[in-house]
Short mmCIF file of C-alpha atoms and ligand atoms in Angstrom, two decimals:
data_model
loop_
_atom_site.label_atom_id
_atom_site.label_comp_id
_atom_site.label_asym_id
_atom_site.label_seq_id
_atom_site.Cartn_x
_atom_site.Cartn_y
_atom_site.Cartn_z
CA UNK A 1 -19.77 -19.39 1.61
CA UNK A 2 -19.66 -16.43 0.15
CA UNK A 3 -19.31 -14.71 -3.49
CA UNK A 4 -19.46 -11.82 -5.97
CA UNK A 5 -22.30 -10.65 -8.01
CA UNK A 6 -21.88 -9.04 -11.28
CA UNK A 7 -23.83 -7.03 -13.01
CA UNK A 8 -22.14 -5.58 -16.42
CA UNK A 9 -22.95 -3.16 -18.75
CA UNK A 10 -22.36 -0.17 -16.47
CA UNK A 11 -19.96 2.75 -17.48
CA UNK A 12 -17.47 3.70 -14.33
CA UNK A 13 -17.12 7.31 -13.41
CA UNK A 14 -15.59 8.42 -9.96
CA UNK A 15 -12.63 8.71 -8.07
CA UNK A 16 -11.13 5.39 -6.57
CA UNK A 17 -8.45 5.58 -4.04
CA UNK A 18 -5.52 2.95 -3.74
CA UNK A 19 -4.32 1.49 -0.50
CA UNK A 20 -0.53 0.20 0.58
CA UNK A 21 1.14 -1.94 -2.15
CA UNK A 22 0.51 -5.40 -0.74
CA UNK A 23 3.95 -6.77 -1.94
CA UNK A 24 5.73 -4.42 -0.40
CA UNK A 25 4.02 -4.77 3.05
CA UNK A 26 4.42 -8.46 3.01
CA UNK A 27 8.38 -7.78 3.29
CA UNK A 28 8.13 -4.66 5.44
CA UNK A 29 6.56 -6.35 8.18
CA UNK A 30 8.42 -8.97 8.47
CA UNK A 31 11.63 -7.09 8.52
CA UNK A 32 10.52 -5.48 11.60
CA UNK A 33 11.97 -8.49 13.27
CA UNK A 34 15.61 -7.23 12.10
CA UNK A 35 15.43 -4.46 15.18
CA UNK A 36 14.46 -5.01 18.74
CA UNK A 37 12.71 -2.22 18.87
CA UNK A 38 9.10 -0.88 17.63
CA UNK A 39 8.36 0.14 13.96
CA UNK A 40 5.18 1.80 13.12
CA UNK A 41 4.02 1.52 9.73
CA UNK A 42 1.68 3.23 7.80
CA UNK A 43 -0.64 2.84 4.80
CA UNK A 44 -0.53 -1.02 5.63
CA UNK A 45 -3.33 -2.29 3.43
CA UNK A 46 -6.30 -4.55 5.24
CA UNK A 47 -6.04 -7.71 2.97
CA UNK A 48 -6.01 -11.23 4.04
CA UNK A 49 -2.42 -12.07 3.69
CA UNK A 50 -1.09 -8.66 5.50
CA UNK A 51 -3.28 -10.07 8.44
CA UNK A 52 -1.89 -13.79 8.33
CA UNK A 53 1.52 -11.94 7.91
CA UNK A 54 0.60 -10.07 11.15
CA UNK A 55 0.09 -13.35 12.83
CA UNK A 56 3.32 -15.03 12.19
CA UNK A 57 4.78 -12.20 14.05
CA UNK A 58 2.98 -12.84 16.73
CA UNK A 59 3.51 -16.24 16.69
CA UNK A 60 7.44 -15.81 16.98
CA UNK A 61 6.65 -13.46 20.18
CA UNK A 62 6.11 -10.25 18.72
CA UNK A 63 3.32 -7.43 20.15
CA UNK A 64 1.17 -5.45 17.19
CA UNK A 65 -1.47 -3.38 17.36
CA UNK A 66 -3.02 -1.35 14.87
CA UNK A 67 -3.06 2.38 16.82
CA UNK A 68 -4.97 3.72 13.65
CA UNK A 69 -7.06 2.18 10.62
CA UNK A 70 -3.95 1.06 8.41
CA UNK A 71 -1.32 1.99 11.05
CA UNK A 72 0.40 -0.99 12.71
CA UNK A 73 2.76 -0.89 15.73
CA UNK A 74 4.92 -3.90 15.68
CA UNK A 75 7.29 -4.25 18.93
CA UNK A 76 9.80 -7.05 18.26
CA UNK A 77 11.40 -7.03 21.40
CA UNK A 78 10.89 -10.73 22.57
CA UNK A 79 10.90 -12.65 19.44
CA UNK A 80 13.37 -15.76 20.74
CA UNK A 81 16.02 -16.68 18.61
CA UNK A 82 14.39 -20.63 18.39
CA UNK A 83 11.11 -19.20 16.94
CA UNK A 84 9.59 -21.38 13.96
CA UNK A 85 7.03 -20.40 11.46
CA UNK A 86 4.92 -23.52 11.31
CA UNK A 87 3.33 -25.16 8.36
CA UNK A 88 -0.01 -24.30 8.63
CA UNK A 89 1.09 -20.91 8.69
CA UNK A 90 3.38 -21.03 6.01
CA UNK A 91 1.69 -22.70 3.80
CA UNK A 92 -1.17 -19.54 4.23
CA UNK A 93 1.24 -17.07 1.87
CA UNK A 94 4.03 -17.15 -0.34
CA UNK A 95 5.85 -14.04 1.84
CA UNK A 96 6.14 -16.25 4.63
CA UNK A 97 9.91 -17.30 3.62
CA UNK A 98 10.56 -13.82 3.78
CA UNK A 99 10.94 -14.79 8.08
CA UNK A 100 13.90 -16.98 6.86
CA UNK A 101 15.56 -13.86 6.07
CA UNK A 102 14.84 -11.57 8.86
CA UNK A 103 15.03 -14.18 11.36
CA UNK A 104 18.73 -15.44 9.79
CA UNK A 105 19.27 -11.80 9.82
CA UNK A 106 18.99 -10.75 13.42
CA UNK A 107 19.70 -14.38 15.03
CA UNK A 108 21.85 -16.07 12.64
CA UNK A 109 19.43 -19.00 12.84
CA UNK A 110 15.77 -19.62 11.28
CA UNK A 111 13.56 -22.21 10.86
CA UNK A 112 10.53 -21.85 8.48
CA UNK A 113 8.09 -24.13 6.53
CA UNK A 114 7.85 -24.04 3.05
CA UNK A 115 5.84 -21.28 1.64
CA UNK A 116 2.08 -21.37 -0.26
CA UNK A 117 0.91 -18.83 -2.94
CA UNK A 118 -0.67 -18.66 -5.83
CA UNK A 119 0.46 -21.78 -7.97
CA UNK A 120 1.01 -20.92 -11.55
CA UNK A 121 3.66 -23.94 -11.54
CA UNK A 122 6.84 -24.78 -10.27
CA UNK A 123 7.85 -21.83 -7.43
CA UNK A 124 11.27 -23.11 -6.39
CA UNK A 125 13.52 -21.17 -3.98
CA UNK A 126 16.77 -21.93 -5.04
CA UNK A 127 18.12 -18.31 -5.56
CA UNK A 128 17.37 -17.82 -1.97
CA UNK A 129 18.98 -20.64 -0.29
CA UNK A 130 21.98 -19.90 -2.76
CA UNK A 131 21.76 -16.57 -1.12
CA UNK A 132 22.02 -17.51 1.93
CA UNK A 133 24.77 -19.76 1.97
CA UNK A 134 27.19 -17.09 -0.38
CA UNK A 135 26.46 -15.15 3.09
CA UNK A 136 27.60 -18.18 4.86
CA UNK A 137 24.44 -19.80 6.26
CA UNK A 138 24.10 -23.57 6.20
CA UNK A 139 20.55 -24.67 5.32
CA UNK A 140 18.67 -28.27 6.04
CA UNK A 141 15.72 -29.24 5.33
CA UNK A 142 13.28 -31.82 7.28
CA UNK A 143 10.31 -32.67 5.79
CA UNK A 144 8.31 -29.04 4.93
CA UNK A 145 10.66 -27.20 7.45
CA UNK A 146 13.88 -24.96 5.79
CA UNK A 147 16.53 -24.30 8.85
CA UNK A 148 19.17 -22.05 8.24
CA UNK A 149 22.17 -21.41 10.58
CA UNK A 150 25.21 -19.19 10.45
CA UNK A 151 27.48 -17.92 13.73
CA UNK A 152 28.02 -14.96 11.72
CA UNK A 153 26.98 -14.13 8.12
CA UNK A 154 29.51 -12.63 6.32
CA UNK A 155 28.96 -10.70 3.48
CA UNK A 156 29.51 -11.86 -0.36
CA UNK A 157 28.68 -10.71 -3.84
CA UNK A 158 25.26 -12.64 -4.63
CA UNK A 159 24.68 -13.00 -8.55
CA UNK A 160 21.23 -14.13 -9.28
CA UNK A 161 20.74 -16.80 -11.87
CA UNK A 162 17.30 -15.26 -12.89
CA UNK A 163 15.80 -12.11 -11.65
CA UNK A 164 13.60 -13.09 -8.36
CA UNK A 165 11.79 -10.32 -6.22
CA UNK A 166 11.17 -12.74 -3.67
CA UNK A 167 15.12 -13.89 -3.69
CA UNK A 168 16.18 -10.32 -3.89
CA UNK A 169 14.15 -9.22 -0.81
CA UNK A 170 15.09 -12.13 0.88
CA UNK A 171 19.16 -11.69 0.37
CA UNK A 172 18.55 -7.76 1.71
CA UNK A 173 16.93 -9.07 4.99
CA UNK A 174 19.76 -11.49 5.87
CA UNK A 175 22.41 -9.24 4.86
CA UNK A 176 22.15 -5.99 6.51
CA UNK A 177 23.99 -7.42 9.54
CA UNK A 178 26.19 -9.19 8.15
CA UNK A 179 30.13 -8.66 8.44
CA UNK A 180 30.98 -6.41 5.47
CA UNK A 181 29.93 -5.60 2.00
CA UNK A 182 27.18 -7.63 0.45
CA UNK A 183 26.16 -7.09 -3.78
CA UNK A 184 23.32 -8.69 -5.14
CA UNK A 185 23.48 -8.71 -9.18
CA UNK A 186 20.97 -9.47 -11.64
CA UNK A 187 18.75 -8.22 -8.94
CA UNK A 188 14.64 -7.92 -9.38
CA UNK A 189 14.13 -3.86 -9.86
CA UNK A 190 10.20 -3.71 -8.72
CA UNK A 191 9.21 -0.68 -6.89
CA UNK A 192 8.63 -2.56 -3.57
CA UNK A 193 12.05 -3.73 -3.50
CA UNK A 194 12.88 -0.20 -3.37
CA UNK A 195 10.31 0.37 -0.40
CA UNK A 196 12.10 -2.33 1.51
CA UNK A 197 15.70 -0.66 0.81
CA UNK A 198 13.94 2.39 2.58
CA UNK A 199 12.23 0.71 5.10
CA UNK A 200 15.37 -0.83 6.14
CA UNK A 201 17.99 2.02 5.81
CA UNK A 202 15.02 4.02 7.93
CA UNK A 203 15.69 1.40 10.41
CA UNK A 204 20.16 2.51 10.24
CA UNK A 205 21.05 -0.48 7.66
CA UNK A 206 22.98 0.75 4.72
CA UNK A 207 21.41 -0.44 1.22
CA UNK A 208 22.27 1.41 -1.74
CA UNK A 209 21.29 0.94 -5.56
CA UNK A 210 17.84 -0.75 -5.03
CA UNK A 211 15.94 -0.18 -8.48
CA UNK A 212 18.34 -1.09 -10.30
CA UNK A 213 19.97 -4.41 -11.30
CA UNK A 214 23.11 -3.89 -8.25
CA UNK A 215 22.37 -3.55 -4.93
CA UNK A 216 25.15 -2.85 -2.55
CA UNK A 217 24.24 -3.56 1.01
CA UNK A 218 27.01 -3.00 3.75
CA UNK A 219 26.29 -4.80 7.31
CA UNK A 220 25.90 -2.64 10.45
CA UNK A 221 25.73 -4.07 13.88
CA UNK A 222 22.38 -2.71 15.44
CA UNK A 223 18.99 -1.45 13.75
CA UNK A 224 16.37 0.71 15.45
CA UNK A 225 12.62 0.60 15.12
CA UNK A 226 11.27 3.80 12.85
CA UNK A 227 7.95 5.25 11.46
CA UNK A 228 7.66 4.53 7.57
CA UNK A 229 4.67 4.53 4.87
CA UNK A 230 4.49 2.25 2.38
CA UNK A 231 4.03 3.07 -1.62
CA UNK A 232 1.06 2.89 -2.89
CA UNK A 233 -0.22 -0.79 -4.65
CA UNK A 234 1.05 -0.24 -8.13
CA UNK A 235 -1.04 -3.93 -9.34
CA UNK A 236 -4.12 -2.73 -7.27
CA UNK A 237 -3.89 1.01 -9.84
CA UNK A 238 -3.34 -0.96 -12.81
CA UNK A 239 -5.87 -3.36 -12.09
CA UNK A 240 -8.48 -0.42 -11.50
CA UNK A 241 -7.26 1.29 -14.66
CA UNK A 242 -7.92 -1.73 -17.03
CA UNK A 243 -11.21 -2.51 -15.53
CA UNK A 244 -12.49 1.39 -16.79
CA UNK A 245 -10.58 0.68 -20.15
CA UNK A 246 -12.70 -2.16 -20.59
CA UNK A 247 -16.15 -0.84 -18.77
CA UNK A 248 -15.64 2.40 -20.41
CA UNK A 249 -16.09 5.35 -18.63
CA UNK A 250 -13.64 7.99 -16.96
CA UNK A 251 -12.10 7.30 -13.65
CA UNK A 252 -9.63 9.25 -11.46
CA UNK A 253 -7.57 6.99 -9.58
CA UNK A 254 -5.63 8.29 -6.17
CA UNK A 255 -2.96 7.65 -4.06
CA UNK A 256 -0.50 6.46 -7.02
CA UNK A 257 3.24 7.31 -7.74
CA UNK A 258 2.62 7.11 -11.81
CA UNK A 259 6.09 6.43 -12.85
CA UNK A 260 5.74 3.05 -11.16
CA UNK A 261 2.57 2.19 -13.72
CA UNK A 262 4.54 3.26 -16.76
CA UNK A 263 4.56 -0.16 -18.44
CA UNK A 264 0.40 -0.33 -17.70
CA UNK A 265 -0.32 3.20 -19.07
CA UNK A 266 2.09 2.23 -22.30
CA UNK A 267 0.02 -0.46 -22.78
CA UNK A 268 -3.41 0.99 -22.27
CA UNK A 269 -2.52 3.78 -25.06
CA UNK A 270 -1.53 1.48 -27.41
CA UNK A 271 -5.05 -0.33 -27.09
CA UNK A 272 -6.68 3.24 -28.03
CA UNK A 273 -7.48 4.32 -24.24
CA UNK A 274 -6.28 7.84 -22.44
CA UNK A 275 -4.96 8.21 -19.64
CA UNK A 276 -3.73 11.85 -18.32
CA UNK A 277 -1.09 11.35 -15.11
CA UNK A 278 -1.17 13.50 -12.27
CA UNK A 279 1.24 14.19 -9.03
CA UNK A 280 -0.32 11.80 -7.45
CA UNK A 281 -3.04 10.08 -9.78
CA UNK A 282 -4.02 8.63 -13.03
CA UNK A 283 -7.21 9.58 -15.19
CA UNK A 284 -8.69 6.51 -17.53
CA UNK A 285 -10.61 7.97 -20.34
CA UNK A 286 -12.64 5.19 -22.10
CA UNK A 287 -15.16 6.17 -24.96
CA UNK A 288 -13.99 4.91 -27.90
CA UNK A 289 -15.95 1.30 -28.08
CA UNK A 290 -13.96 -1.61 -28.13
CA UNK A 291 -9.74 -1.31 -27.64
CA UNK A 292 -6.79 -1.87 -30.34
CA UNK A 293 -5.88 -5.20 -30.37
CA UNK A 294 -2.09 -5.54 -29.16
CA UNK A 295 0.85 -7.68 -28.08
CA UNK A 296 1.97 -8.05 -24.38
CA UNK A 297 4.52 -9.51 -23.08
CA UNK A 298 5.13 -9.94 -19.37
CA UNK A 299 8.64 -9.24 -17.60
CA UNK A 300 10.55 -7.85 -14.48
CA UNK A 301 10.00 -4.45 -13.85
CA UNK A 302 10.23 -1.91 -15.72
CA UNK A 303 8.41 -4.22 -17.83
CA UNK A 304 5.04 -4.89 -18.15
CA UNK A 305 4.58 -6.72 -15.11
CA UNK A 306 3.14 -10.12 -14.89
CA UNK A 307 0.66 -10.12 -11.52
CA UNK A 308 -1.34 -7.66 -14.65
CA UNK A 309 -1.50 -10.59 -17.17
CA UNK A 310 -4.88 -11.92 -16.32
CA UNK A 311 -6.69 -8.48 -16.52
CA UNK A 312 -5.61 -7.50 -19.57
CA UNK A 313 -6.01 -10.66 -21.07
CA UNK A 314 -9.81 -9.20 -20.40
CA UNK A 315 -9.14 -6.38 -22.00
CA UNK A 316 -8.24 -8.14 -25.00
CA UNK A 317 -10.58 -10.32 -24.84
CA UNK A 318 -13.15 -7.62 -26.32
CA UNK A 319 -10.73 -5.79 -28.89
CA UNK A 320 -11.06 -5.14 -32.04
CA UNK A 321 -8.66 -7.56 -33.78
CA UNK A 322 -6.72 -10.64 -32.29
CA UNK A 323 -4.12 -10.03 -29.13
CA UNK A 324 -1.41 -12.27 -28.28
CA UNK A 325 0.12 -12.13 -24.62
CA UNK A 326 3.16 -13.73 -23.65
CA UNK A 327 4.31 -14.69 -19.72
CA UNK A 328 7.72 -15.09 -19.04
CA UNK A 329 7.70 -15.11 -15.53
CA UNK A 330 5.75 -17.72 -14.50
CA UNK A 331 5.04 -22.01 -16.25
CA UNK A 332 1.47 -21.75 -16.21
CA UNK A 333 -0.26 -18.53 -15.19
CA UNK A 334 -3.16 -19.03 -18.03
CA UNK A 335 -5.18 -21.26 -15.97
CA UNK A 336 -7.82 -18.49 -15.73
CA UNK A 337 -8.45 -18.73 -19.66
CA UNK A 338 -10.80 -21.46 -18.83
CA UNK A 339 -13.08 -19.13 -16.82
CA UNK A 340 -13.12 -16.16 -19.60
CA UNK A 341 -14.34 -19.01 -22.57
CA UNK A 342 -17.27 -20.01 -20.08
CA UNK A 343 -18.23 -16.38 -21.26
CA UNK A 344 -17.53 -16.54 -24.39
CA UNK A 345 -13.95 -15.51 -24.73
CA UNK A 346 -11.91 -16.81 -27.91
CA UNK A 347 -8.94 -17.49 -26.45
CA UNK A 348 -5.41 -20.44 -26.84
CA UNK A 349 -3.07 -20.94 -25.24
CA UNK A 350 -0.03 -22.69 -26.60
CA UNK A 351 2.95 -23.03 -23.93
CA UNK A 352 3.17 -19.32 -22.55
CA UNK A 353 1.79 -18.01 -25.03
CA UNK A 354 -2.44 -16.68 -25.55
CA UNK A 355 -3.86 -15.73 -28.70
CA UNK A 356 -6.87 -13.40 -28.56
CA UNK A 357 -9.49 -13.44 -30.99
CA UNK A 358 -11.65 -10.39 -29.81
CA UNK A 359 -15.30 -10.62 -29.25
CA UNK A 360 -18.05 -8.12 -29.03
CA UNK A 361 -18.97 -9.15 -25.62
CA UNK A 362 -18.37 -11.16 -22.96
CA UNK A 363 -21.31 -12.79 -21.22
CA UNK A 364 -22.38 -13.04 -17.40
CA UNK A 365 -21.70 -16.65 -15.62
CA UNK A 366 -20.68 -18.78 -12.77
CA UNK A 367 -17.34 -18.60 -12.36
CA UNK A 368 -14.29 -19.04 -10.16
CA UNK A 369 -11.09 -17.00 -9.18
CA UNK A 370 -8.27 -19.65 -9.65
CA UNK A 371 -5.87 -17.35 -7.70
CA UNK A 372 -5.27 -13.55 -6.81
CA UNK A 373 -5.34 -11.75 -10.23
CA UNK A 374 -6.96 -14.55 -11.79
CA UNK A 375 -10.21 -13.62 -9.47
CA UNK A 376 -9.25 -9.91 -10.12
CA UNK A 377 -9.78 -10.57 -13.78
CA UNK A 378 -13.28 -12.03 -13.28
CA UNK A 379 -14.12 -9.31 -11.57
CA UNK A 380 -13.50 -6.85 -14.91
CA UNK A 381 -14.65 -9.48 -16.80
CA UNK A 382 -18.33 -9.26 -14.79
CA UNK A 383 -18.33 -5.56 -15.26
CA UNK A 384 -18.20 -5.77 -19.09
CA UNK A 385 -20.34 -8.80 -19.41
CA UNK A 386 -23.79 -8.97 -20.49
CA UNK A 387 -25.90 -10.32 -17.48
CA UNK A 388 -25.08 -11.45 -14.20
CA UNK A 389 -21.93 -12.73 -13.31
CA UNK A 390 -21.19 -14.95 -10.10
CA UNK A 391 -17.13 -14.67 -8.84
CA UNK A 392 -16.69 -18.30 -6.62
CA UNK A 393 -13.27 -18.75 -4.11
CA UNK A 394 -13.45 -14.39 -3.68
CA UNK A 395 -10.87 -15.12 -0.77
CA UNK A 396 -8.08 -15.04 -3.53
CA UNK A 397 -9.12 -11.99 -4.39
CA UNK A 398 -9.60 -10.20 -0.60
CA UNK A 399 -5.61 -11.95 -0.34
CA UNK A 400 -5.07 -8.71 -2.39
CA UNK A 401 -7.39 -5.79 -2.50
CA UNK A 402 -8.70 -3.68 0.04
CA UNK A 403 -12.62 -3.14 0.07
CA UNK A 404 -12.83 -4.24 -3.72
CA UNK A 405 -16.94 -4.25 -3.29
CA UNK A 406 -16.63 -0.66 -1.80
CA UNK A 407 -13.98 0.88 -3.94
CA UNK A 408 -15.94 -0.62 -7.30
CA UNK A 409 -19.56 0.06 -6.14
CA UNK A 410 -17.81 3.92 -5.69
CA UNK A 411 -17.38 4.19 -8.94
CA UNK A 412 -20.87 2.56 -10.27
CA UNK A 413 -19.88 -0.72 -10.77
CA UNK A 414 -23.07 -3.12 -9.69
CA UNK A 415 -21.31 -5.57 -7.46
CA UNK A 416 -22.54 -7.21 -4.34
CA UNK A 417 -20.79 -9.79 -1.69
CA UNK A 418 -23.29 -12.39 -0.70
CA UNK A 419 -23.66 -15.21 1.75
CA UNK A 420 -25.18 -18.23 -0.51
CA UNK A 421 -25.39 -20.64 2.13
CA UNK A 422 -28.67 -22.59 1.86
CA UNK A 423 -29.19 -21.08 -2.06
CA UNK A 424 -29.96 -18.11 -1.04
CA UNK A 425 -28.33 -14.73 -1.85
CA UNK A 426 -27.79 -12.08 1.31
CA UNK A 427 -26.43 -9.30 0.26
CA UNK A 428 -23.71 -8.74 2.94
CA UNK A 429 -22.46 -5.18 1.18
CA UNK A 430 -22.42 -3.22 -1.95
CA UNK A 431 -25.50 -2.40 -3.93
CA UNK A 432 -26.63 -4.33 -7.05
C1 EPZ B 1 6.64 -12.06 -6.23
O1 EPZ B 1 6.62 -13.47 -6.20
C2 EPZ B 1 5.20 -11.63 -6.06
N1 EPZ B 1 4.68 -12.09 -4.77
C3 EPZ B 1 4.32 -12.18 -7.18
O2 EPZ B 1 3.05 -11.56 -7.04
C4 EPZ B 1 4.90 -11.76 -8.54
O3 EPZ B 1 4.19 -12.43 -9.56
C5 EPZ B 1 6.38 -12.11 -8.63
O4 EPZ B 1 7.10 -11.57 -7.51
C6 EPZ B 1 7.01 -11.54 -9.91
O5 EPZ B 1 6.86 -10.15 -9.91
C7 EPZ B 1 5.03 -11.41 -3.65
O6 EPZ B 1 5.75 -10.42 -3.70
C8 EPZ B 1 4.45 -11.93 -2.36
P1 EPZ B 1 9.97 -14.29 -8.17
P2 EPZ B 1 8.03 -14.29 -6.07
O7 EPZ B 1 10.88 -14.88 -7.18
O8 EPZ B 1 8.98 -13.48 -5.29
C9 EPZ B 1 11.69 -18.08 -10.47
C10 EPZ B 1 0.75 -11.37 -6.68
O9 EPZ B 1 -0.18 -11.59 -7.47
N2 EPZ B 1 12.44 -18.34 -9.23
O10 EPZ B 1 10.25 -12.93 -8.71
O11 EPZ B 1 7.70 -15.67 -5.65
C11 EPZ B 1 10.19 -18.25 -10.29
O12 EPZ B 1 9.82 -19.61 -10.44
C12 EPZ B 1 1.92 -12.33 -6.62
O13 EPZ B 1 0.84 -10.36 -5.94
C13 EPZ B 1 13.41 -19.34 -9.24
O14 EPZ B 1 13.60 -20.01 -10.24
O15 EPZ B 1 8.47 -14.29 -7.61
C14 EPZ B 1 9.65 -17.38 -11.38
O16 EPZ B 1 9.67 -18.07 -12.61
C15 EPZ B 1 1.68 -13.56 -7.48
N3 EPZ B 1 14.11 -19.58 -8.10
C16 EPZ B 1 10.64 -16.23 -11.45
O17 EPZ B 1 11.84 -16.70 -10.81
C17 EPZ B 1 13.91 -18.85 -6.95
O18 EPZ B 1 14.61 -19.10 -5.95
C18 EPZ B 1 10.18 -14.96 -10.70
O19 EPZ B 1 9.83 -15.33 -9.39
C19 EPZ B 1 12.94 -17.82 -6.97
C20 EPZ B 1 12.22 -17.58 -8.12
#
């Protein structure tokens, strides 16, 4: 097994460089399977669920290869029609339905178990299957497995009951060959549904308006493989920025399009840090002791988004003053508070909402990473604790950033992975 160390205290200074936006790749890829034809795509970021992503292409038939570090070659060519995405595939991500889509999309049939991911309560997928059968798709479902079927989707105006990334991407995928004029309303705005709308009209479908809350997508009859780079991992950037606003320091962070971390940068401000954009980069200025205690509340995009709760609940957790955060995206993405008060955070949580009574410090201890950000959280909360911190279940957090150990120890953070099999600790990389 292994696990983070932590050693806090340390200032960050450096330049940090952000990979492929995770949640954008996790659509990309599998709308590959729209053409018969090979797509190469670049800045593809080397996380855990990319990879499983990767391998429920090739389980439906389809060759990759990565020709360069972060450059995959996916040739879709003979994925059959009657391919299924198993369970214990499935289950692996929450992307996985996005195959329902792509598969419905070029076949007019699919067959897909029901999806995993991070559980911060009830995930349902209504708005998709609703989706899909405005386009004209009947769906079943047997046992875990969703079918969908539809001799030819037609298209239909889509209004979404509440605004749903994963529903939005989904509805694209399936309707870019279908007959006619599909428009999705009430549609999620985040900047990778934008980087799928340009994946896919790179690939001759015609999707106009994503980014904003109508999406107009008109059906063609064939798509064609293409070359495209996806944006950079807006949630990887904002998580790097809060973890200097808390350690203190000054960081340059790279590869970022800073419009898209708007709502982060607001936010940081307001709690008393600086941060100068660039082109292509953001500078976190942190000198000032402990942050302004404020109020955040989680929403769609443009909004402050919600996979940055947990970290700057962190944040918070040392300001000067008493924080509240709301979520109103998720039922129960707080489950992580339990972790911080093992080092001495003052936190409650009533419903969806967290009051923060800052602290001076946080202190070093075992603890666990209850999901993606969650574990991304106790990894800022190590760097600002006093003492040694130990991060449990890190494979939530390698589901989502590239070479964390590397791209922290870069910047002096004093973080190493280790193998604690028989109670010993072997450092397997960084330096602590
Ligand atoms: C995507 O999840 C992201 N995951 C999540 O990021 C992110 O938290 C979420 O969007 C919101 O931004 C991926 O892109 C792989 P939703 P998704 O559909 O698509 C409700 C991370 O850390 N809903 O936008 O599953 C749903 O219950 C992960 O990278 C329905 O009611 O989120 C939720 O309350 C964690 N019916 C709200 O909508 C549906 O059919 C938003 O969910 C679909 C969703």
């Amino acid at each position: 097994m292994e696990k983070f160390v932590i050693r806090g205290g340390k200032k960050l200074y450096g330049d940090i460089n952000i990979s492929g936006a995770k949640n954008a790749a996790l659509a990309i890829i599998p709308a590959a399977v729209l053409c018969e034809d090979i797509c190469r795509i670049e800045n593809i970021p080397n996380i855990i669920d990319v990879n499983m992503m990767i391998k429920i292409l090739e389980h439906l038939g389809a060759r990759t290869s990565f020709v360069k570090p972060n450059v995959l070659e996916i040739d879709t060519k003979n994925i059959k029609a009657m391919a299924a995405v198993p369970d214990e595939m499935a289950q692996k991500l929450r992307a996985s339905y996005y195959l329902l889509g792509a598969m419905l999309g070029r076949f007019g049939c699919a067959s897909v178990a029901m999806p995993g991911g991070c559980f911060f309560g009830v995930r349902p997928i209504d708005q998709h299957v609703r989706g899909f059968e405005l386009l004209g798709a009947d769906i079943s479902t047997k046992g875990a497995i969703i079918s969908a079927s539809a001799p030819k989707l037609i298209g239909a105006s889509v209004y979404m009951d509440n605004v749903s990334v994963g529903a939005t991407m989904n509805v694209m995928l399936a309707a870019v060959k279908a007959g006619g004029l599909t428009v999705i309303e009430n549609a999620a705005k985040e900047p990778h549904i934008v980087d799928l709308a340009n994946f896919l009209n790179s690939m001759g479908a015609d999707v106009r308006g994503a980014g904003t809350d109508v999406i107009k997508i008109r059906g063609v009859n064939t798509l064609h493989g293409c070359t495209y780079s996806i944006i950079p991992d807006q949630i990887e950037a904002g998580t790097y920025m809060v973890a200097a606003a808390a350690a203190g320091g000054k960081i340059t962070i790279n590869n970022v399009i800073p419009k898209h971390l708007e709502s982060i940068s607001a936010k940081l401000i307001e709690s008393g840090i600086e941060v100068i954009e660039g082109d292509d980069s953001v500078t976190v200025i942190s000198n000032n002791g402990r942050p302004n205690k404020c109020i955040v509340k989680t929403m769609p995009h443009p909004g402050f988004p919600t996979d940055m709760q947990p970290q700057m609940a962190v944040l918070l957790s040392i300001a000067d003053g008493t924080s509240y955060i709301s979520e109103s995206v998720w039922d129960n993405r707080f489950m992580y508070i339990e972790q911080l008060r093992r080092m001495g955070a003052k936190i409650q949580v009533d419903g969806k909402t967290a009051t923060i009574e800052g602290v001076n410090t946080l202190l070093g201890a075992p603890v666990k990473a209850d999901d993606l950000r969650a574990g991304a959280a106790m990894l800022i909360a190590g760097l600002i604790a006093k003492g040694e911190t130990v991060v449990d279940n890190i494979h939530y957090i390698e589901r989502g950033y590239e070479n964390v150990v590397e791209k922290l120890s870069g910047i002096g953070a004093n973080i190493v992975r280790v193998s604690v099999e028989t109670g010993d600790k072997k450092v397997i990389a960084g330096v602590i």
